[in-house]
Every structure is written in structure tokens, then in C-alpha cells.
Tab-separated table of C-alpha atoms and ligand atoms in Angstrom:
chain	number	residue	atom	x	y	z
N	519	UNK	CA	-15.806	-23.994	0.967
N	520	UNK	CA	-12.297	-24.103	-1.248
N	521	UNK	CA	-10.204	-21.589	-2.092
N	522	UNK	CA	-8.448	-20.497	-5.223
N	523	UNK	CA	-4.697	-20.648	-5.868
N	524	UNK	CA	-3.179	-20.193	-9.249
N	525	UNK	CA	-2.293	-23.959	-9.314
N	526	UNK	CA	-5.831	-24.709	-8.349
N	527	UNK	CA	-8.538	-25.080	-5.087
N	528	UNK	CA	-7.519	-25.983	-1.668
N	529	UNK	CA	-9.483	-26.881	1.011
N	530	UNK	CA	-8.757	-24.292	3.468
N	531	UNK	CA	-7.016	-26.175	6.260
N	532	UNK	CA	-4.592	-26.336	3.219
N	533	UNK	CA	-3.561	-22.903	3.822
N	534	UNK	CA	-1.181	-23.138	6.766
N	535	UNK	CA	0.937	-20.408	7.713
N	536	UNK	CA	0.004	-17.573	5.271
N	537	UNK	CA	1.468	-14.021	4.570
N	538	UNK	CA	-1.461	-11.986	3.736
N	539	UNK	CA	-0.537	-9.200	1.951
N	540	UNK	CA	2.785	-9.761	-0.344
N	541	UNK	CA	3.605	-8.768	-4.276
N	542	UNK	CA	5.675	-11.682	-5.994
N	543	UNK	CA	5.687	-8.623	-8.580
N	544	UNK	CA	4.230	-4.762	-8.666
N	545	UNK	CA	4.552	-3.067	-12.467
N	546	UNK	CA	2.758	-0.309	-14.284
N	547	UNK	CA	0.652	-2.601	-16.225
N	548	UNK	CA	0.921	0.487	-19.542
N	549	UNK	CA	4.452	0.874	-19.418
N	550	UNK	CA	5.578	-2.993	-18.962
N	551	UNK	CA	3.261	-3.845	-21.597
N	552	UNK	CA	4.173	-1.173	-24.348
N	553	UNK	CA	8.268	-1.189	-23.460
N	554	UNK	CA	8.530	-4.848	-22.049
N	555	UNK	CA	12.422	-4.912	-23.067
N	556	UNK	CA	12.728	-2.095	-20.317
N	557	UNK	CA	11.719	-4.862	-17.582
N	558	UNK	CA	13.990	-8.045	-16.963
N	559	UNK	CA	11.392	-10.747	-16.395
N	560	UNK	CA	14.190	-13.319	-15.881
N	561	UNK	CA	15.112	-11.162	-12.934
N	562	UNK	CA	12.095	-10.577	-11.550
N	563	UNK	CA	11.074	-14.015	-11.304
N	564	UNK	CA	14.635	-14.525	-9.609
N	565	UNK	CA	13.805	-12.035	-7.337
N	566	UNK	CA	9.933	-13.345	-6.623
N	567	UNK	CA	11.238	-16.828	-6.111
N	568	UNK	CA	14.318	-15.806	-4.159
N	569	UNK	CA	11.876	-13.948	-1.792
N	570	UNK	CA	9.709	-16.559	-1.817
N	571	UNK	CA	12.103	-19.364	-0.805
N	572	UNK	CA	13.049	-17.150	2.157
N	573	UNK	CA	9.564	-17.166	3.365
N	574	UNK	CA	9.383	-20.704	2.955
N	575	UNK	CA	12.175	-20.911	5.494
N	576	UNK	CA	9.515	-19.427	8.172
N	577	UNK	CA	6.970	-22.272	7.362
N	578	UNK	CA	4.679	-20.041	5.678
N	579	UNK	CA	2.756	-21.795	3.184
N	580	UNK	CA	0.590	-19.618	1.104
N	581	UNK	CA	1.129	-16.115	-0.057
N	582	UNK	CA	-1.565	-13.966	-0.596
N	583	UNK	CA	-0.909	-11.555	-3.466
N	584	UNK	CA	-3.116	-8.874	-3.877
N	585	UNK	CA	-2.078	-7.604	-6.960
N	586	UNK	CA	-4.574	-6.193	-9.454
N	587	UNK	CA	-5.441	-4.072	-12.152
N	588	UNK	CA	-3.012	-1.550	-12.588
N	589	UNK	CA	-0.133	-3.580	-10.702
N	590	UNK	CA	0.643	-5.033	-13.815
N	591	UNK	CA	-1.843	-8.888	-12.715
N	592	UNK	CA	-0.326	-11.685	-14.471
N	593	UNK	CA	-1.417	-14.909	-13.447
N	594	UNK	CA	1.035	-16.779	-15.716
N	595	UNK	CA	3.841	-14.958	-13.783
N	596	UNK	CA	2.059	-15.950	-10.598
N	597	UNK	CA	1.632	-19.534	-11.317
N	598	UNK	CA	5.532	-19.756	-12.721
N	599	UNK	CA	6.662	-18.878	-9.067
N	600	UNK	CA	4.171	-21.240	-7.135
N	601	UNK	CA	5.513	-24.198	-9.143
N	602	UNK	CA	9.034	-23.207	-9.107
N	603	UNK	CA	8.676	-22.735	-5.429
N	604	UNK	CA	5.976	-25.200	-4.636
N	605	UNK	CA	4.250	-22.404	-2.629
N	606	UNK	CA	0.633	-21.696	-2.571
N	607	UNK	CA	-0.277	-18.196	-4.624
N	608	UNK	CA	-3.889	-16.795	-3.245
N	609	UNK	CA	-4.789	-14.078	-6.197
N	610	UNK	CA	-7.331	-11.508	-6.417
N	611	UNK	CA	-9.542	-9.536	-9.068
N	612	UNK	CA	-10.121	-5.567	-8.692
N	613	UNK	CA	-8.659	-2.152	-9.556
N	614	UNK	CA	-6.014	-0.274	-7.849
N	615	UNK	CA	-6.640	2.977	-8.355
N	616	UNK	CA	-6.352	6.207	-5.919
N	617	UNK	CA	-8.443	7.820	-8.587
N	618	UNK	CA	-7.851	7.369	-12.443
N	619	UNK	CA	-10.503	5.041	-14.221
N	620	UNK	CA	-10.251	4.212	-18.289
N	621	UNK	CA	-12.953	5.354	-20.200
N	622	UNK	CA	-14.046	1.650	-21.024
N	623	UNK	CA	-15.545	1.957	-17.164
N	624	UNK	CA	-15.949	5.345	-16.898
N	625	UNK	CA	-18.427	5.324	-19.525
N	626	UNK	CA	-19.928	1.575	-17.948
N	627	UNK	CA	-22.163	1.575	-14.901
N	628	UNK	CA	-20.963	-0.219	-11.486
N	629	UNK	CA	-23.042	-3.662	-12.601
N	630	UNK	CA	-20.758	-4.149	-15.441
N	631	UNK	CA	-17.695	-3.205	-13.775
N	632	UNK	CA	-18.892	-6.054	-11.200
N	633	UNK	CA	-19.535	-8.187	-13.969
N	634	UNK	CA	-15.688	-7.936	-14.893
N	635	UNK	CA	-14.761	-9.476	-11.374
N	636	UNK	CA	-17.692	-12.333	-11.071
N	637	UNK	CA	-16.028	-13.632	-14.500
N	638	UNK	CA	-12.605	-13.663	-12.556
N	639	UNK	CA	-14.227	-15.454	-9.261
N	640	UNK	CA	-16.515	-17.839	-11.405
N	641	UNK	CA	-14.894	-18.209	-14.813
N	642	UNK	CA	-10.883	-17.499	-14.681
N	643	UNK	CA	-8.795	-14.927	-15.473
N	644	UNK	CA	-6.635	-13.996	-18.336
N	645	UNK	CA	-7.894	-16.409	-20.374
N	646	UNK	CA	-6.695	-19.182	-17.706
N	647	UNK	CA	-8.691	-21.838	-15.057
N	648	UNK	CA	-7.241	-20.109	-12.528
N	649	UNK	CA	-10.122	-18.212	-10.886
N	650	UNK	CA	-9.574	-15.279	-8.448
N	651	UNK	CA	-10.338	-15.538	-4.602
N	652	UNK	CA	-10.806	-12.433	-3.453
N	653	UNK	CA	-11.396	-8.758	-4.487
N	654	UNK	CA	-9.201	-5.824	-4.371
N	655	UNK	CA	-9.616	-2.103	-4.495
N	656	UNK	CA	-7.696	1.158	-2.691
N	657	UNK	CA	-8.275	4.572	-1.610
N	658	UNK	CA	-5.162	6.936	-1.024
N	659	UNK	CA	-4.309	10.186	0.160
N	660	UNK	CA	-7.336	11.906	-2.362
N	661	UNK	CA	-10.156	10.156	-0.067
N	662	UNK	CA	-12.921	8.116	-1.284
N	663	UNK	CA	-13.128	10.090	-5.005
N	664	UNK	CA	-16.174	9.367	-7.579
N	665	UNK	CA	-14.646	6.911	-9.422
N	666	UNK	CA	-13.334	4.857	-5.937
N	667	UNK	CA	-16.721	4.802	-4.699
N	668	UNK	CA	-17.581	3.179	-8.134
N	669	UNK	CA	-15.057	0.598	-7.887
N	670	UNK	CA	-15.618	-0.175	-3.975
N	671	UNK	CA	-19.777	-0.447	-4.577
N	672	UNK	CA	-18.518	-2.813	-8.285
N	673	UNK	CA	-16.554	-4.822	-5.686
N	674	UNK	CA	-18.870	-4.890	-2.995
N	675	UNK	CA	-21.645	-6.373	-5.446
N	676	UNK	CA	-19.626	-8.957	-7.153
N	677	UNK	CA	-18.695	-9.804	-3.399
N	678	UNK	CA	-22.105	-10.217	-3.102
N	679	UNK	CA	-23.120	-12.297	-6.228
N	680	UNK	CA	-20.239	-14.183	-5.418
N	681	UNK	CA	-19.150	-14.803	-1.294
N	682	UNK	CA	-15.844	-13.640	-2.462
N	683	UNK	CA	-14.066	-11.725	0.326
N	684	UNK	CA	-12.800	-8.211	-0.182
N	685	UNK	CA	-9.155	-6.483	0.628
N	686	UNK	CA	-9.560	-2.922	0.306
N	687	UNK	CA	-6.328	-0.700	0.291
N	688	UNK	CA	-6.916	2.072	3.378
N	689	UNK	CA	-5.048	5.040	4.345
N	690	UNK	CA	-5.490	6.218	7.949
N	691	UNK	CA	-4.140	9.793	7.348
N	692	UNK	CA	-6.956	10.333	5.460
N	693	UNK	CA	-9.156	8.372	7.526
N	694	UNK	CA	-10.320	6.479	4.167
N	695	UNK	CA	-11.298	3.143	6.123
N	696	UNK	CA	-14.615	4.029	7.858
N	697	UNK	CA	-16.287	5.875	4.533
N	698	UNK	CA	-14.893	2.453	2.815
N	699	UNK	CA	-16.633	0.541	5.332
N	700	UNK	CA	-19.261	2.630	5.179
N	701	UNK	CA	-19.875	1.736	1.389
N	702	UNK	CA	-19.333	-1.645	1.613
N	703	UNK	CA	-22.372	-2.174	4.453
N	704	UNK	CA	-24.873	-0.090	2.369
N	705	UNK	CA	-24.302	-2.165	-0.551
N	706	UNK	CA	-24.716	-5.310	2.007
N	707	UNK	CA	-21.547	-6.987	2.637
N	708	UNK	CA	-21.612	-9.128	5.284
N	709	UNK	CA	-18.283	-7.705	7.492
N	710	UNK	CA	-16.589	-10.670	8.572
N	711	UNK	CA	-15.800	-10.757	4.527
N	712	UNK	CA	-13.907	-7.234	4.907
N	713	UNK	CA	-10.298	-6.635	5.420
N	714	UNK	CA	-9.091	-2.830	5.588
N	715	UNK	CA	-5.728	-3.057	4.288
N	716	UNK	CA	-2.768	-0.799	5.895
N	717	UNK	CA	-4.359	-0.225	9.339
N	718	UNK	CA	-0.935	-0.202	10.731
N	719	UNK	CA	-0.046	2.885	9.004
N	720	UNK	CA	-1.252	4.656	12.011
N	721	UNK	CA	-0.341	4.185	15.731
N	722	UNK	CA	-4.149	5.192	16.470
N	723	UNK	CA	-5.570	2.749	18.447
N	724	UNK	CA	-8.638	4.035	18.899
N	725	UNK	CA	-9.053	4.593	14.659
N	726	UNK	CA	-8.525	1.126	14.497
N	727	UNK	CA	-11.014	0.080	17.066
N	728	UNK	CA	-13.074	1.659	15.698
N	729	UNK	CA	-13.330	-0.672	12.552
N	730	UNK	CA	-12.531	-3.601	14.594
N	731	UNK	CA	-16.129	-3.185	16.374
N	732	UNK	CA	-17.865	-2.810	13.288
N	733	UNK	CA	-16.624	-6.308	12.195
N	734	UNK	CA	-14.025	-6.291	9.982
N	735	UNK	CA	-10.299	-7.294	9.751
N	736	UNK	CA	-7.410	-4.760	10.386
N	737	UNK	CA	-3.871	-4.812	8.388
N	738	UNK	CA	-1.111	-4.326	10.037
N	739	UNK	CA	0.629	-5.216	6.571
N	740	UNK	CA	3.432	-2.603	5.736
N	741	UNK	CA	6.208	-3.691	8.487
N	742	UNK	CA	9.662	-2.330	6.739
N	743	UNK	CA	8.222	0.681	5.155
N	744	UNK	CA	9.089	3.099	7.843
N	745	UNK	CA	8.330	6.117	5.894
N	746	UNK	CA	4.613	5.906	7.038
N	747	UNK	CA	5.246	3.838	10.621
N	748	UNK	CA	8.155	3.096	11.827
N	749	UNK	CA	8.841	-0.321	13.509
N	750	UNK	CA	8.288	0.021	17.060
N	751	UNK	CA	5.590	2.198	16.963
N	752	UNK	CA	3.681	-0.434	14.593
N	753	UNK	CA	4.660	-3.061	17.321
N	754	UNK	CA	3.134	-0.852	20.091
N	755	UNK	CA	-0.256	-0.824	18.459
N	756	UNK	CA	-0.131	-4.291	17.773
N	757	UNK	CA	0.812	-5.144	21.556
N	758	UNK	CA	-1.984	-3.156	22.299
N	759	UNK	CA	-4.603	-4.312	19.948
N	760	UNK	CA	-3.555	-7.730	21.434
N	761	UNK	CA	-4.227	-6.560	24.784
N	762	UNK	CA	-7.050	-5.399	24.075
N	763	UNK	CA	-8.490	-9.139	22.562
N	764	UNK	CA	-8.333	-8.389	18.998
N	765	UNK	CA	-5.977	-11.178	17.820
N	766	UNK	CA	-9.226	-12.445	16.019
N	767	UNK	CA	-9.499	-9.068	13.377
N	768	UNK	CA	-5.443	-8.632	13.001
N	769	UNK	CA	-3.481	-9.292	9.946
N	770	UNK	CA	0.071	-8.968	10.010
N	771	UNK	CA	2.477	-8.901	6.641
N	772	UNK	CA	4.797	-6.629	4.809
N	773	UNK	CA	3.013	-5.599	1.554
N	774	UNK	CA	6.990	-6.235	0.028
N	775	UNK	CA	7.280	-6.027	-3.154
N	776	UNK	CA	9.733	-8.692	-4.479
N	777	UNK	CA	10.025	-6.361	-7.682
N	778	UNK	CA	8.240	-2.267	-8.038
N	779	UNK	CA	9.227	-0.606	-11.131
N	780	UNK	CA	7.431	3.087	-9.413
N	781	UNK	CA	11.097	3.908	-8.850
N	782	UNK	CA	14.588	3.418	-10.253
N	783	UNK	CA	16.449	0.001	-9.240
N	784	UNK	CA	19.199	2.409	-7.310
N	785	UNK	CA	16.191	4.340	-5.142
N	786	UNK	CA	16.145	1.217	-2.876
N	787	UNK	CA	19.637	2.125	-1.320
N	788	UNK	CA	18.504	5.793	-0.931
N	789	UNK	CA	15.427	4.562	0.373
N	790	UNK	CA	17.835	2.515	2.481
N	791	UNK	CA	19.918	5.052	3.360
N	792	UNK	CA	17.443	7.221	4.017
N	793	UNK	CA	15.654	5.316	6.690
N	794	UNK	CA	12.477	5.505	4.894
N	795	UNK	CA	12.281	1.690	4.933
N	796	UNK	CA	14.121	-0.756	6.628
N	797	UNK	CA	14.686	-4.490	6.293
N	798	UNK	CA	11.836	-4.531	3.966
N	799	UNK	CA	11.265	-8.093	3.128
N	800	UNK	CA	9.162	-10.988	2.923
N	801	UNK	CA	10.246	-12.267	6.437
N	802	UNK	CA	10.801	-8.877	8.568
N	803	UNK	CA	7.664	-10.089	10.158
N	804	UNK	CA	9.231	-13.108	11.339
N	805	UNK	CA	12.488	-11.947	11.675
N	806	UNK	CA	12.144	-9.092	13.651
N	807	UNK	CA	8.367	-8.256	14.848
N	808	UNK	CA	7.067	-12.053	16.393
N	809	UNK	CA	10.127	-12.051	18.206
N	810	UNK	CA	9.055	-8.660	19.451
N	811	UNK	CA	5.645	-9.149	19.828
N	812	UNK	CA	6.466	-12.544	22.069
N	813	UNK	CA	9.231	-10.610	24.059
N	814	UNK	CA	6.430	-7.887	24.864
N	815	UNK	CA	3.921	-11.028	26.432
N	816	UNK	CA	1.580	-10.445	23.692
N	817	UNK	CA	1.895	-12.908	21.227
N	818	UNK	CA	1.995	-17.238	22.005
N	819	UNK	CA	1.782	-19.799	19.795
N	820	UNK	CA	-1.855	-19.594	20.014
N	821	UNK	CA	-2.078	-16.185	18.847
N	822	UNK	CA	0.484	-16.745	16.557
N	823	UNK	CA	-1.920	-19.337	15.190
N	824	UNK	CA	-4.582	-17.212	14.865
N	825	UNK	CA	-3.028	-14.384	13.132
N	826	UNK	CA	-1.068	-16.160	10.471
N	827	UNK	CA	-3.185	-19.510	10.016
N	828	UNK	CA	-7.000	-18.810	11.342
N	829	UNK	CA	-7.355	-15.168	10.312
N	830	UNK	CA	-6.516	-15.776	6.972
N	831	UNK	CA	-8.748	-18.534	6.100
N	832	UNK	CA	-11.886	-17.558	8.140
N	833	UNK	CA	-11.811	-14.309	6.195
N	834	UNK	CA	-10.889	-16.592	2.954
N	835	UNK	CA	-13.908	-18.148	3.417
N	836	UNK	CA	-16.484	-15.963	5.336
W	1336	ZN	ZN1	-0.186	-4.226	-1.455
């Protein structure tokens, strides 16, 4: 089975090292599109290719970005930054949304919204070739609302008219992931297809077991943003999901954004500052947490292997 990039399908022993879960660009899709001369594109694309290049440095060779509706998708943008960068770009279809739906599928039943992401997988998207690989969706701090459940069951059936596999955007404060997985097994996904994003937000190991036995793939994606984790404590669950044999359900990455426009450019240095992230990058996770990981006895090069080159194209092809 191939996979889709935005500069076409791979076969997946293409892949190679892969970051799992990083933004080569995260905008309010309303606001960048009705006051674009607010946003430097020129910049971001300097920034998503400086980022880039710098991950390149750690051998990785795909990135997959799971940006979708609502983070301001743009495949053209996307497919600028794998040429310039000769990088492979993995991207997805979906709606990120805690909540808020537009009319248009407010007032459309869950087969149509479905029908929006088949046309991504099977057609293309934006009008392009490139066709999407996976599907997206999220649930925040206000649960599993009406209109998530809506988009999870639209995703979970164009998973299933499709084989495409599914990221789904978690929050363990909330406890979001097992209601999530919940909806995804009555609408018959097959779990080895599943990926609960943002796992790693919580150092409960036993939460995360949890979802590991019923099948599916844990994130431990947001290394650097220390407001919800910080750093050791992420790398003490992940020793100890190791320990416990799960290298086979772990996904490790950053979810960096190499631009966000949700605050102003000088918040980053607060944010800084603040220590409510730290060294949030594109290579923190090989900067900082491998080495920690293989200092701790829980991470060789085989499980180094099969977190950053199996993982992510078994589930890319389940
Ligand atoms: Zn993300």
C-alpha cells in the first residue's frame, strides 16, 4: 500500500525517519484569508523551511503535518517547502475544532461531512493531485461536544470507506481519549488505524495503558510545550511505557509550530521567559529527549527504529 505526500505516493519503506506530528504552518484559516497582508508568507515559508532543514540534520525524512481545517490547510504552501527542502510532507484531511462547526455542516448529516474527506483521500485536495493520507479531528478541554462526536463518527466512516488512518487530537485532563476511542470502535474502525494524539500531556501511566490495550497508538507529541508537561516528567512516562513493552503503540514529536498566528510574534519570548515552553522546536526530540531516553536504558537503536521509522508507517498503512 503507498502513501500520500504532497509531491506524490511513496512506497512506505520510503518514509524513513519520520516526525509525526509537526506544523510547517498553523493560521486561523478566516483571518489569514480575509486580512492576508497581516501575515508575511515570505517569512513563514523562511521559517517552515528553516525548521525543516534543521530536522533534516537529524536524518528525519518525512514530516507528518497534521494540519487541517481551521489551521489555515494549504497544500500549495505544503508542497513549496517539500521541494525547497526536498523533504517528504505526509498531509491530512479533517476539522480541528474543540467545538464550533459552520452552518454548511451543521445543517449536513455525518455522511456528507465524510463525503468531504473521501474526496481528499481519493480525489485531491484544493483543487490539486495531491490526495490526503490520513484524517484529523480534536477534542479539547469542552469534552467530546455534539458537533465533535459528528466530526469523529464523519472521520471514522470515511476511514472506513477509505483504509485511511486517523490522528485524533486528545486531551488527558479531560480524559477525551477513551470516549474518542470509544466512537471510533462503534462506528468500526479497525484500531491499529488509530492514533490518540497528545497522550503525553499527562504523566498517567495507567490512562495511557489504558488505550494502549485497546489497540491504538499513543502521542507523546508536545515535547517543548511545558505548560501542559514539563520535560522530565514526559520522559518518565515514556521510560516507563518503554519498560513496560509499548515501544510498538508510542509516537514521539513536538507538535512545533514553525509559524502560529493564535498569539502575537513577541508572546514567544514571554512564553520563553515564562517557562511555559522550552526549546520548542522541530528537533528538541532529538536534541534533548533520545539522548535522555538512551541515558535512562530505555531506548536502543532498535527502539529508536521502531518509534520514529516502524510506528509511523505501520499506522500509515494499517
Ligand atoms: Zn498538532
Amino acid at each position: 500500500m503507498s502513501i500520500q505526500t504532497v509531491t506524490g505516493s511513496i512506497e512506505p519503506d520510503a518514509l524513513g525517519r519520520t516526525a509525526i506530528h509537526e506544523h510547517v504552518r498553523f493560521v486561523d484559516e478566516a483571518v489569514s484569508q480575509q486580512w492576508p497582508d497581516w501575515y508575511d508568507v515570505e517569512q513563514q515559508f523562511a521559517d517552515a523551511v528553516e525548521q525543516v532543514e534543521s530536522v533534516q540534520a537529524h536524518d528525519v525524512r518525512t514530516i507528518v503535518e497534521p494540519t487541517a481545517m481551521f489551521g489555515g490547510r494549504d497544500v500549495h504552501f505544503m508542497r513549496r517547502v517539500a521541494e525547497q527542502c526536498d523533504v517528504l510532507i505526509v498531509p491530512c484531511t479533517g476539522i480541528y475544532s474543540y467545538d464550533y462547526l459552520p452552518h454548511y455542516f451543521e445543517n449536513r448529516d455525518i455522511d456528507v461531512m465524510a463525503d468531504h474527506f473521501v474526496e481528499d483521500i481519493e480525489i485531491g485536495v484544493q483543487g490539486t493531485e495531491i490526495r490526503a493520507a490520513f484524517l484529523k479531528c480534536a477534542a479539547d478541554a469542552a469534552g467530546v461536544t455534539e458537533n465533535v462526536e459528528k466530526i469523529h463518527r464523519a472521520i471514522a466512516r470515511a476511514s472506513m470507506q477509505t483504509g485511511a488512518p486517523i490522528m485524533a487530537h486528545s486531551m488527558p485532563a479531560v480524559a477525551t481519549g477513551p470516549r474518542q476511542v470509544e466512537i471510533f470502535e462503534q462506528e468500526g474502525v479497525d484500531m491499529a488505524r488509530v492514533q490518540i494524539a497528545h497522550c503525553g500531556d499527562t504523566d498517567d501511566v495507567g490512562y495511557i495503558e489504558k488505550l494502549i490495550e485497546q489497540g491504538v497508538y499513543v502521542g507523546l507529541d508536545r515535547y517543548g510545550l511545558e505548560m501542559y508537561l514539563p520535560i522530565d516528567k514526559r520522559n518518565a512516562t515514556a521510560v516507563e511505557l518503554l519498560r513496560r513493552g509499548h515501544a510498538e503503540r508510542l509516537m514521539i514529536s513536538q507538535d512545533f509550530c514553525a509559524s502560529i498566528d493564535w498569539f502575537p510574534l513577541e508572546a514567544a519570548e514571554v512564553f520563553e521567559a515564562s517557562g511555559a515552553i522550552r526549546n520548542w522546536s522541530m528537533t528538541l526530540v532529538f536534541d534533548e529527549v533520545v539522548p535522555a531516553l538512551r541515558e535512562a536504558g530505555a531506548m536502543d537503536d532498535a527502539v529508536f527504529n521502531t518509534i520514529f521509522v516502524e510506528n509511523p508507517a505501520r499506522w500509515l498503512t494499517a
